[in-house]
Amino acid sequence: MTTQDTPIKQTATGDPVLPELRVNLVRPTDPVIGRVVTNELCTKGGRKASGFVRHVAIDVSGTPLEAGFVTGQSFGVLPPGEDDKGRPHKLRLYSIASPTRGEDGQGKVLATSVKRVLDEHWENQTLFRGVCSNYLCDAQVGDEIRVTGPSGKRFVLPADPSAHDYVFFATGTGIAPFRGMIIDLLESGVNSKVTLVMGVPYSTDLLYDDDLRALEAKHENFRYVTAISREPQADTPKKLYVQDRITNDPLGDGAGSLPASLACERTLIYVCGLAGMELGIFRGIYEALGRDGAAPLITVDDEIAGDPSSWNRRMINRQIKTSKRVFLEVY
Ligand SMILES: Cc1cc2nc3c(=O)[nH]c(=O)nc-3n(C[C@H](O)[C@H](O)[C@H](O)COP(=O)(O)OP(=O)(O)OC[C@H]3O[C@@H](n4cnc5c(N)ncnc54)[C@H](O)[C@@H]3O)c2cc1C
C-alpha cells in the first residue's frame, strides 16, 4: 500500500494546504460496534462484470466515529474468527465512500465500496475467499461489525477546496474516496473544475455509474470520463486504460480537457485503486506534457528521462518523484 500520511504544509505557489485531522479515535485494541444499514451491489451487474463490488453502509452513531471522519479517510474492520495459525484475523482498511456528512447527512452512517476477493488457493487450487471482503459483502442489514478509525491524514481534500481544480483517477474500488470527495466538492458550491477518470475492464464494472452521470448532468463544473480496457468506448473504438484518457480525451487538448487541466497550476491530482496504476498515470502525464510541463507534478531522474516505456514500479519514489499536488492511495 502507498499512502502518504504525513501532513503537508504550503511550500510553493499552487501547493495545497491540508486540514488538521483527527485519526485513530477508535483503536484496533478497543473497536466499537457499527450496524450494517445497507448492503447492495454498486456495479451495474451483467454477465461481463469481472467482480462483485458492494456498497456497504454502517451506522456508527453513538461511537467516536460519529461525525469523526472526513471523506478520503479510511476506517478499519475487524473480521471475526482466526487465521490458519489460530491468531485473530487482522484489521483491514476500507476507504470511506461517503461524503463528510455521511450517508445520512449527520455523520452517523459511513459507507464503503467492497470488492469480493475471490482467488484460487496457492496450495490446492480450490476457491480462496478473502476473509474480510467476503465477511462484509455477506453481512446482512442489522449485523454488527467491529470498526475502528478513522485513519489517514494525507489523502483528503485541501482545507480551502475553492483554491484548486481536481483530477481524480480511479480504478475499481479506487472510486470509493472519490465518490465522497466529489459530493463534498459539488455540494459546497465551489466553482472548481472537477474531473473524474474511472477505469474498469467492462462497462458493467462501472461503480456508482448512474449517480455519477446524474451529478455530471446537474453540475457544469463536473466531468465524468470513463476508460474501459476490454471494450470499445462510446466515443472511440479503442480499448483504454485510465492513463490513456489523457491523450484520448473527447475534448482533445482544448479548454477543460485532461491535458489542459493537468497543465494548470491550480490542479491537484488524486490517484486511487490498484497498486501499479500510478506508474501508467505518471507515464501518461509525462508523455502528454513533456518533461518540463510535467515537472510541477512529477520529476524524473536524468537516467530514465528519455524513455518512459522503460519505467517500472521500483523507480517510483527513487527516480520518479511526485510533487505536493499529487495524492496517491494504491493497495
Ligand atoms: C488504505 C486502504 C484502503 C482500502 N480501501 C478499500 C476499499 O475501499 N475497498 C476494497 O474492496 N478494498 C480496500 N482495501 C483493501 C482491503 O483492505 C483488503 O485488503 C481487501 O478487502 C482484501 O481483504 P480480504 O480480507 O478479503 O482478503 P485476504 O484474506 O486478506 O486476502 C488478500 C489476498 O491474499 C491472497 N491470498 C492470501 N492467502 C492466499 C492463499 N492461501 N491462496 C491464494 N491467495 C491467497 C489473495 O490473492 C488475496 O487477494 C483498502 C486497503 C487499504 C490499505
CSV table of C-alpha atoms and ligand atoms in Angstrom, one decimal:
chain,number,residue,atom,x,y,z
A,1,MET,CA,0.0,0.0,0.0
A,2,THR,CA,1.2,3.5,-0.6
A,3,THR,CA,-0.4,6.3,1.4
A,4,GLN,CA,1.4,9.5,2.1
A,5,ASP,CA,0.4,10.0,5.6
A,6,THR,CA,2.5,13.0,6.7
A,7,PRO,CA,0.5,16.2,6.8
A,8,ILE,CA,2.0,18.7,4.3
A,9,LYS,CA,2.4,22.5,4.6
A,10,GLN,CA,2.2,25.0,1.9
A,11,THR,CA,5.6,25.5,0.4
A,12,ALA,CA,5.1,26.9,-3.1
A,13,THR,CA,2.5,28.6,-5.3
A,14,GLY,CA,-0.2,26.1,-6.1
A,15,ASP,CA,0.7,23.7,-3.3
A,16,PRO,CA,-2.2,22.6,-1.2
A,17,VAL,CA,-2.7,23.2,2.5
A,18,LEU,CA,-4.4,20.2,4.1
A,19,PRO,CA,-6.8,20.4,7.1
A,20,GLU,CA,-5.7,19.2,10.5
A,21,LEU,CA,-7.5,15.9,11.1
A,22,ARG,CA,-8.1,13.6,13.9
A,23,VAL,CA,-7.2,9.9,13.5
A,24,ASN,CA,-7.5,6.7,15.5
A,25,LEU,CA,-10.5,7.9,17.5
A,26,VAL,CA,-11.2,4.2,17.8
A,27,ARG,CA,-8.2,1.9,18.1
A,28,PRO,CA,-8.0,-1.7,16.9
A,29,THR,CA,-7.4,-2.8,20.5
A,30,ASP,CA,-10.8,-1.4,21.5
A,31,PRO,CA,-13.1,-1.5,18.5
A,32,VAL,CA,-16.6,-0.2,18.5
A,33,ILE,CA,-19.7,-1.8,17.1
A,34,GLY,CA,-21.4,-0.5,13.9
A,35,ARG,CA,-24.6,-1.9,12.4
A,36,VAL,CA,-25.0,-2.6,8.7
A,37,VAL,CA,-27.8,-0.5,7.3
A,38,THR,CA,-27.3,-1.1,3.5
A,39,ASN,CA,-25.6,-3.8,1.5
A,40,GLU,CA,-26.2,-3.6,-2.2
A,41,LEU,CA,-24.3,-4.2,-5.5
A,42,CYS,CA,-22.8,-1.0,-6.8
A,43,THR,CA,-21.8,-2.4,-10.2
A,44,LYS,CA,-24.4,-2.4,-13.0
A,45,GLY,CA,-24.3,-6.2,-12.9
A,46,GLY,CA,-24.5,-8.2,-16.1
A,47,ARG,CA,-22.5,-11.1,-17.3
A,48,LYS,CA,-19.3,-9.4,-18.1
A,49,ALA,CA,-18.7,-7.9,-14.7
A,50,SER,CA,-15.3,-9.2,-13.6
A,51,GLY,CA,-16.0,-8.8,-9.9
A,52,PHE,CA,-18.7,-8.1,-7.3
A,53,VAL,CA,-18.5,-4.8,-5.6
A,54,ARG,CA,-21.0,-3.9,-2.9
A,55,HIS,CA,-21.9,-0.6,-1.3
A,56,VAL,CA,-21.9,-1.4,2.4
A,57,ALA,CA,-23.2,1.3,4.8
A,58,ILE,CA,-22.6,1.0,8.5
A,59,ASP,CA,-24.3,3.0,11.3
A,60,VAL,CA,-21.7,4.2,13.7
A,61,SER,CA,-23.9,6.5,15.7
A,62,GLY,CA,-23.1,6.9,19.4
A,63,THR,CA,-19.5,6.0,18.8
A,64,PRO,CA,-16.5,8.3,18.5
A,65,LEU,CA,-16.7,7.7,14.7
A,66,GLU,CA,-20.0,9.6,14.5
A,67,ALA,CA,-19.1,12.8,12.7
A,68,GLY,CA,-15.5,11.9,13.4
A,69,PHE,CA,-14.3,11.3,9.8
A,70,VAL,CA,-13.8,13.2,6.6
A,71,THR,CA,-14.2,11.8,3.1
A,72,GLY,CA,-10.9,10.3,1.8
A,73,GLN,CA,-10.0,8.8,5.2
A,74,SER,CA,-10.3,5.0,5.8
A,75,PHE,CA,-11.9,3.0,8.6
A,76,GLY,CA,-10.9,-0.4,9.9
A,77,VAL,CA,-12.9,-3.6,10.1
A,78,LEU,CA,-12.0,-6.5,12.4
A,79,PRO,CA,-13.5,-9.6,10.9
A,80,PRO,CA,-14.4,-12.4,13.4
A,81,GLY,CA,-12.5,-15.6,13.6
A,82,GLU,CA,-9.0,-16.8,13.4
A,83,ASP,CA,-6.4,-17.3,10.7
A,84,ASP,CA,-4.9,-20.8,9.9
A,85,LYS,CA,-2.3,-20.2,12.7
A,86,GLY,CA,-5.0,-19.7,15.3
A,87,ARG,CA,-4.5,-15.9,15.6
A,88,PRO,CA,-7.4,-13.5,15.5
A,89,HIS,CA,-7.9,-12.1,12.0
A,90,LYS,CA,-6.1,-8.8,11.4
A,91,LEU,CA,-7.7,-5.5,10.8
A,92,ARG,CA,-8.4,-4.5,7.1
A,93,LEU,CA,-8.8,-0.9,6.0
A,94,TYR,CA,-11.6,0.4,3.7
A,95,SER,CA,-11.9,3.8,2.1
A,96,ILE,CA,-14.8,5.9,3.3
A,97,ALA,CA,-17.0,6.3,0.2
A,98,SER,CA,-19.4,8.7,1.9
A,99,PRO,CA,-19.2,12.5,1.9
A,100,THR,CA,-18.0,14.1,5.1
A,101,ARG,CA,-21.7,14.5,6.2
A,102,GLY,CA,-22.1,10.7,6.0
A,103,GLU,CA,-24.8,8.8,4.1
A,104,ASP,CA,-27.4,10.2,6.4
A,105,GLY,CA,-26.3,13.9,6.4
A,106,GLN,CA,-25.2,13.8,10.1
A,107,GLY,CA,-22.1,11.7,10.0
A,108,LYS,CA,-23.9,8.8,11.7
A,109,VAL,CA,-23.6,6.4,8.7
A,110,LEU,CA,-20.4,5.7,6.7
A,111,ALA,CA,-20.2,3.6,3.7
A,112,THR,CA,-17.5,1.9,1.6
A,113,SER,CA,-17.3,0.0,-1.7
A,114,VAL,CA,-16.0,-3.5,-1.1
A,115,LYS,CA,-14.8,-5.8,-3.8
A,116,ARG,CA,-15.1,-9.5,-3.0
A,117,VAL,CA,-11.7,-11.1,-3.1
A,118,LEU,CA,-12.0,-14.4,-4.8
A,119,ASP,CA,-9.0,-16.4,-6.0
A,120,GLU,CA,-7.5,-19.9,-6.3
A,121,HIS,CA,-5.7,-21.3,-3.2
A,122,TRP,CA,-2.0,-21.3,-3.9
A,123,GLU,CA,-1.7,-24.7,-2.1
A,124,ASN,CA,-4.5,-26.7,-3.7
A,125,GLN,CA,-6.2,-24.6,-6.4
A,126,THR,CA,-9.5,-24.6,-4.6
A,127,LEU,CA,-11.5,-21.4,-4.2
A,128,PHE,CA,-9.9,-18.8,-2.0
A,129,ARG,CA,-12.3,-16.3,-0.3
A,130,GLY,CA,-10.7,-13.2,1.0
A,131,VAL,CA,-11.6,-13.0,4.7
A,132,CYS,CA,-12.8,-9.5,5.3
A,133,SER,CA,-14.2,-8.5,1.9
A,134,ASN,CA,-16.5,-11.6,1.9
A,135,TYR,CA,-17.4,-11.0,5.5
A,136,LEU,CA,-18.5,-7.5,4.6
A,137,CYS,CA,-20.2,-8.5,1.4
A,138,ASP,CA,-22.1,-11.3,3.1
A,139,ALA,CA,-23.2,-9.1,6.0
A,140,GLN,CA,-27.0,-8.6,6.4
A,141,VAL,CA,-28.8,-5.5,7.3
A,142,GLY,CA,-28.7,-5.3,11.2
A,143,ASP,CA,-25.5,-7.3,11.5
A,144,GLU,CA,-22.9,-5.9,14.0
A,145,ILE,CA,-19.4,-5.1,12.6
A,146,ARG,CA,-16.3,-4.2,14.7
A,147,VAL,CA,-15.0,-1.0,13.3
A,148,THR,CA,-12.0,1.3,14.1
A,149,GLY,CA,-10.5,4.5,12.8
A,150,PRO,CA,-10.5,6.9,11.1
A,151,SER,CA,-7.1,6.6,9.5
A,152,GLY,CA,-5.2,8.8,7.0
A,153,LYS,CA,-4.4,12.5,7.1
A,154,ARG,CA,-3.0,13.0,3.6
A,155,PHE,CA,-5.4,11.6,1.1
A,156,VAL,CA,-8.1,14.2,1.7
A,157,LEU,CA,-9.3,17.4,0.1
A,158,PRO,CA,-7.4,20.6,0.9
A,159,ALA,CA,-8.5,23.0,3.6
A,160,ASP,CA,-9.7,25.5,1.0
A,161,PRO,CA,-11.3,23.4,-1.7
A,162,SER,CA,-12.0,26.5,-3.8
A,163,ALA,CA,-8.3,27.2,-4.2
A,164,HIS,CA,-7.8,24.2,-6.6
A,165,ASP,CA,-9.2,22.2,-9.5
A,166,TYR,CA,-9.2,18.5,-9.3
A,167,VAL,CA,-8.4,15.4,-11.5
A,168,PHE,CA,-9.3,12.1,-9.9
A,169,PHE,CA,-8.0,8.9,-11.4
A,170,ALA,CA,-9.7,5.7,-10.1
A,171,THR,CA,-9.6,2.0,-11.0
A,172,GLY,CA,-12.2,-0.3,-9.5
A,173,THR,CA,-12.9,0.3,-5.8
A,174,GLY,CA,-10.5,3.3,-6.1
A,175,ILE,CA,-13.7,5.2,-6.8
A,176,ALA,CA,-14.7,4.9,-3.1
A,177,PRO,CA,-12.9,8.0,-1.7
A,178,PHE,CA,-13.7,10.0,-4.8
A,179,ARG,CA,-17.4,9.4,-4.5
A,180,GLY,CA,-17.3,11.2,-1.2
A,181,MET,CA,-14.9,13.9,-2.3
A,182,ILE,CA,-16.9,14.7,-5.4
A,183,ILE,CA,-20.1,15.0,-3.4
A,184,ASP,CA,-18.3,17.2,-0.9
A,185,LEU,CA,-17.0,19.5,-3.6
A,186,LEU,CA,-20.2,19.8,-5.6
A,187,GLU,CA,-22.4,20.3,-2.5
A,188,SER,CA,-20.0,23.0,-1.2
A,189,GLY,CA,-20.9,25.1,-4.3
A,190,VAL,CA,-17.2,25.8,-5.3
A,191,ASN,CA,-16.6,26.6,-9.0
A,192,SER,CA,-13.5,24.4,-9.2
A,193,LYS,CA,-13.3,22.2,-12.2
A,194,VAL,CA,-13.6,18.5,-11.1
A,195,THR,CA,-12.8,15.7,-13.5
A,196,LEU,CA,-13.1,12.0,-12.6
A,197,VAL,CA,-11.5,9.4,-14.8
A,198,MET,CA,-12.8,6.0,-14.0
A,199,GLY,CA,-11.1,2.9,-15.3
A,200,VAL,CA,-12.7,-0.6,-15.3
A,201,PRO,CA,-12.4,-3.7,-17.6
A,202,TYR,CA,-16.0,-3.8,-18.8
A,203,SER,CA,-18.7,-1.1,-18.8
A,204,THR,CA,-20.7,-3.4,-16.5
A,205,ASP,CA,-18.0,-2.9,-13.9
A,206,LEU,CA,-18.6,0.8,-13.6
A,207,LEU,CA,-19.4,1.7,-10.0
A,208,TYR,CA,-22.0,4.3,-9.0
A,209,ASP,CA,-22.3,5.0,-12.7
A,210,ASP,CA,-25.9,6.3,-12.7
A,211,ASP,CA,-25.2,8.5,-9.7
A,212,LEU,CA,-22.1,10.0,-11.3
A,213,ARG,CA,-23.9,10.6,-14.6
A,214,ALA,CA,-26.7,12.4,-12.6
A,215,LEU,CA,-24.1,14.6,-10.9
A,216,GLU,CA,-22.5,15.4,-14.2
A,217,ALA,CA,-25.8,16.4,-15.7
A,218,LYS,CA,-26.5,18.6,-12.7
A,219,HIS,CA,-23.1,20.3,-12.2
A,220,GLU,CA,-21.4,22.1,-15.1
A,221,ASN,CA,-18.1,22.0,-13.3
A,222,PHE,CA,-18.0,18.2,-13.0
A,223,ARG,CA,-16.8,15.9,-15.8
A,224,TYR,CA,-17.1,12.2,-15.7
A,225,VAL,CA,-14.8,10.3,-18.1
A,226,THR,CA,-14.7,6.5,-18.3
A,227,ALA,CA,-11.9,4.3,-19.7
A,228,ILE,CA,-12.9,0.7,-20.5
A,229,SER,CA,-9.9,-1.5,-21.0
A,230,ARG,CA,-11.6,-4.6,-22.6
A,231,GLU,CA,-14.3,-2.9,-24.7
A,232,PRO,CA,-14.5,-0.1,-27.3
A,233,GLN,CA,-15.7,3.2,-25.8
A,234,ALA,CA,-18.8,5.2,-26.9
A,235,ASP,CA,-16.5,7.9,-28.4
A,236,THR,CA,-13.7,5.7,-29.8
A,237,PRO,CA,-13.3,2.1,-30.9
A,238,LYS,CA,-10.0,1.9,-28.8
A,239,LYS,CA,-9.8,0.0,-25.6
A,240,LEU,CA,-8.5,2.4,-23.0
A,241,TYR,CA,-6.8,2.3,-19.6
A,242,VAL,CA,-7.3,5.3,-17.3
A,243,GLN,CA,-4.0,6.9,-18.3
A,244,ASP,CA,-4.9,6.6,-22.0
A,245,ARG,CA,-7.6,9.1,-21.4
A,246,ILE,CA,-5.0,11.8,-21.1
A,247,THR,CA,-4.2,11.5,-24.8
A,248,ASN,CA,-7.7,10.2,-25.8
A,249,ASP,CA,-9.8,12.9,-24.3
A,250,PRO,CA,-13.0,13.6,-26.3
A,251,LEU,CA,-12.2,17.3,-25.7
A,252,GLY,CA,-8.7,16.8,-27.3
A,253,ASP,CA,-6.4,19.2,-25.6
A,254,GLY,CA,-8.8,22.1,-25.5
A,255,ALA,CA,-10.3,24.0,-22.6
A,256,GLY,CA,-11.4,21.7,-19.8
A,257,SER,CA,-9.6,18.7,-21.3
A,258,LEU,CA,-7.3,16.5,-19.3
A,259,PRO,CA,-4.1,17.8,-20.9
A,260,ALA,CA,-5.2,21.3,-20.1
A,261,SER,CA,-6.3,20.5,-16.6
A,262,LEU,CA,-3.0,18.7,-15.8
A,263,ALA,CA,-1.0,21.6,-17.1
A,264,CYS,CA,-2.8,24.1,-14.9
A,265,GLU,CA,-1.1,25.0,-11.6
A,266,ARG,CA,-4.4,25.1,-9.7
A,267,THR,CA,-4.9,21.4,-10.3
A,268,LEU,CA,-4.5,18.7,-7.7
A,269,ILE,CA,-4.2,15.1,-8.9
A,270,TYR,CA,-5.6,12.2,-6.9
A,271,VAL,CA,-4.9,8.5,-7.8
A,272,CYS,CA,-6.7,5.6,-6.1
A,273,GLY,CA,-7.0,1.9,-6.9
A,274,LEU,CA,-4.9,-1.0,-7.9
A,275,ALA,CA,-1.2,-0.8,-6.9
A,276,GLY,CA,0.8,-0.1,-10.1
A,277,MET,CA,-1.8,2.1,-11.7
A,278,GLU,CA,0.2,5.2,-10.7
A,279,LEU,CA,3.0,4.3,-13.0
A,280,GLY,CA,0.7,4.4,-16.0
A,281,ILE,CA,-0.7,7.8,-14.8
A,282,PHE,CA,2.8,9.2,-14.4
A,283,ARG,CA,3.8,8.0,-17.8
A,284,GLY,CA,0.6,9.4,-19.4
A,285,ILE,CA,1.2,12.8,-17.7
A,286,TYR,CA,4.9,12.9,-18.8
A,287,GLU,CA,4.1,11.9,-22.4
A,288,ALA,CA,1.3,14.5,-22.7
A,289,LEU,CA,3.1,17.4,-21.0
A,290,GLY,CA,6.8,16.7,-21.7
A,291,ARG,CA,9.5,16.7,-19.1
A,292,ASP,CA,9.2,20.4,-18.3
A,293,GLY,CA,5.5,20.5,-18.5
A,294,ALA,CA,5.2,17.6,-16.1
A,295,ALA,CA,7.8,18.9,-13.6
A,296,PRO,CA,5.3,20.7,-11.3
A,297,LEU,CA,3.7,17.2,-10.9
A,298,ILE,CA,6.4,14.6,-11.3
A,299,THR,CA,10.2,14.9,-11.6
A,300,VAL,CA,12.2,12.2,-13.3
A,301,ASP,CA,15.9,11.4,-12.9
A,302,ASP,CA,18.1,12.1,-16.0
A,303,GLU,CA,18.9,8.5,-16.3
A,304,ILE,CA,15.4,7.4,-17.2
A,305,ALA,CA,14.1,10.7,-18.6
A,306,GLY,CA,14.5,9.8,-22.2
A,307,ASP,CA,12.5,6.5,-22.2
A,308,PRO,CA,9.2,6.4,-20.2
A,309,SER,CA,8.4,3.0,-21.7
A,310,SER,CA,11.3,1.6,-19.5
A,311,TRP,CA,9.9,2.9,-16.3
A,312,ASN,CA,8.9,0.3,-13.7
A,313,ARG,CA,7.3,0.4,-10.2
A,314,ARG,CA,10.6,0.2,-8.4
A,315,MET,CA,11.5,3.6,-9.8
A,316,ILE,CA,8.6,5.3,-8.0
A,317,ASN,CA,9.9,7.3,-5.1
A,318,ARG,CA,13.5,6.8,-6.1
A,319,GLN,CA,13.7,8.0,-9.7
A,320,ILE,CA,10.2,9.3,-10.2
A,321,LYS,CA,9.1,11.7,-7.5
A,322,THR,CA,5.8,13.4,-7.1
A,323,SER,CA,5.1,16.9,-6.0
A,324,LYS,CA,2.7,18.0,-3.3
A,325,ARG,CA,0.0,18.4,-5.9
A,326,VAL,CA,-0.2,14.6,-6.4
A,327,PHE,CA,-2.0,12.3,-3.9
A,328,LEU,CA,-1.7,8.6,-4.1
A,329,GLU,CA,-3.6,5.8,-2.4
A,330,VAL,CA,-3.0,2.4,-4.0
A,331,TYR,CA,-3.4,-1.0,-2.5
B,1,LIG,C1,-5.9,2.5,2.7
B,1,LIG,C2,-6.6,1.3,2.1
B,1,LIG,C3,-7.9,1.4,1.6
B,1,LIG,C4,-8.6,0.4,1.1
B,1,LIG,N1,-9.8,0.6,0.6
B,1,LIG,C5,-10.5,-0.5,0.1
B,1,LIG,C6,-11.8,-0.3,-0.5
B,1,LIG,O1,-12.4,0.9,-0.4
B,1,LIG,N2,-12.5,-1.3,-1.0
B,1,LIG,C7,-11.9,-2.6,-1.0
B,1,LIG,O2,-12.5,-3.5,-1.5
B,1,LIG,N3,-10.7,-2.8,-0.5
B,1,LIG,C8,-10.0,-1.8,0.0
B,1,LIG,N4,-8.7,-2.0,0.5
B,1,LIG,C9,-8.2,-3.4,0.6
B,1,LIG,C10,-8.7,-4.1,1.8
B,1,LIG,O3,-8.1,-3.6,3.0
B,1,LIG,C11,-8.5,-5.6,1.9
B,1,LIG,O4,-7.1,-5.8,1.6
B,1,LIG,C12,-9.2,-6.4,0.8
B,1,LIG,O5,-10.6,-6.3,1.0
B,1,LIG,C13,-8.9,-7.9,0.9
B,1,LIG,O6,-9.1,-8.3,2.2
B,1,LIG,P1,-9.6,-9.8,2.5
B,1,LIG,O7,-9.6,-10.0,3.9
B,1,LIG,O8,-10.9,-10.1,1.8
B,1,LIG,O9,-8.5,-10.7,1.7
B,1,LIG,P2,-7.4,-11.5,2.4
B,1,LIG,O10,-8.0,-12.7,3.1
B,1,LIG,O11,-6.6,-10.6,3.3
B,1,LIG,O12,-6.6,-12.0,1.2
B,1,LIG,C14,-5.9,-11.0,0.4
B,1,LIG,C15,-5.1,-11.6,-0.7
B,1,LIG,O13,-4.2,-12.6,-0.2
B,1,LIG,C16,-4.1,-13.5,-1.3
B,1,LIG,N5,-4.0,-14.8,-0.5
B,1,LIG,C17,-3.8,-15.0,0.8
B,1,LIG,N6,-3.7,-16.3,1.1
B,1,LIG,C18,-3.9,-17.0,0.0
B,1,LIG,C19,-4.0,-18.4,-0.4
B,1,LIG,N7,-3.8,-19.3,0.6
B,1,LIG,N8,-4.2,-18.7,-1.6
B,1,LIG,C20,-4.4,-17.8,-2.5
B,1,LIG,N9,-4.3,-16.4,-2.3
B,1,LIG,C21,-4.1,-16.0,-1.1
B,1,LIG,C22,-5.2,-13.4,-2.2
B,1,LIG,O14,-4.7,-13.2,-3.5
B,1,LIG,C23,-5.9,-12.2,-1.8
B,1,LIG,O15,-6.0,-11.3,-2.9
B,1,LIG,C24,-8.0,-0.9,1.1
B,1,LIG,C25,-6.7,-1.1,1.6
B,1,LIG,C26,-6.0,0.0,2.1
B,1,LIG,C27,-4.7,-0.3,2.6
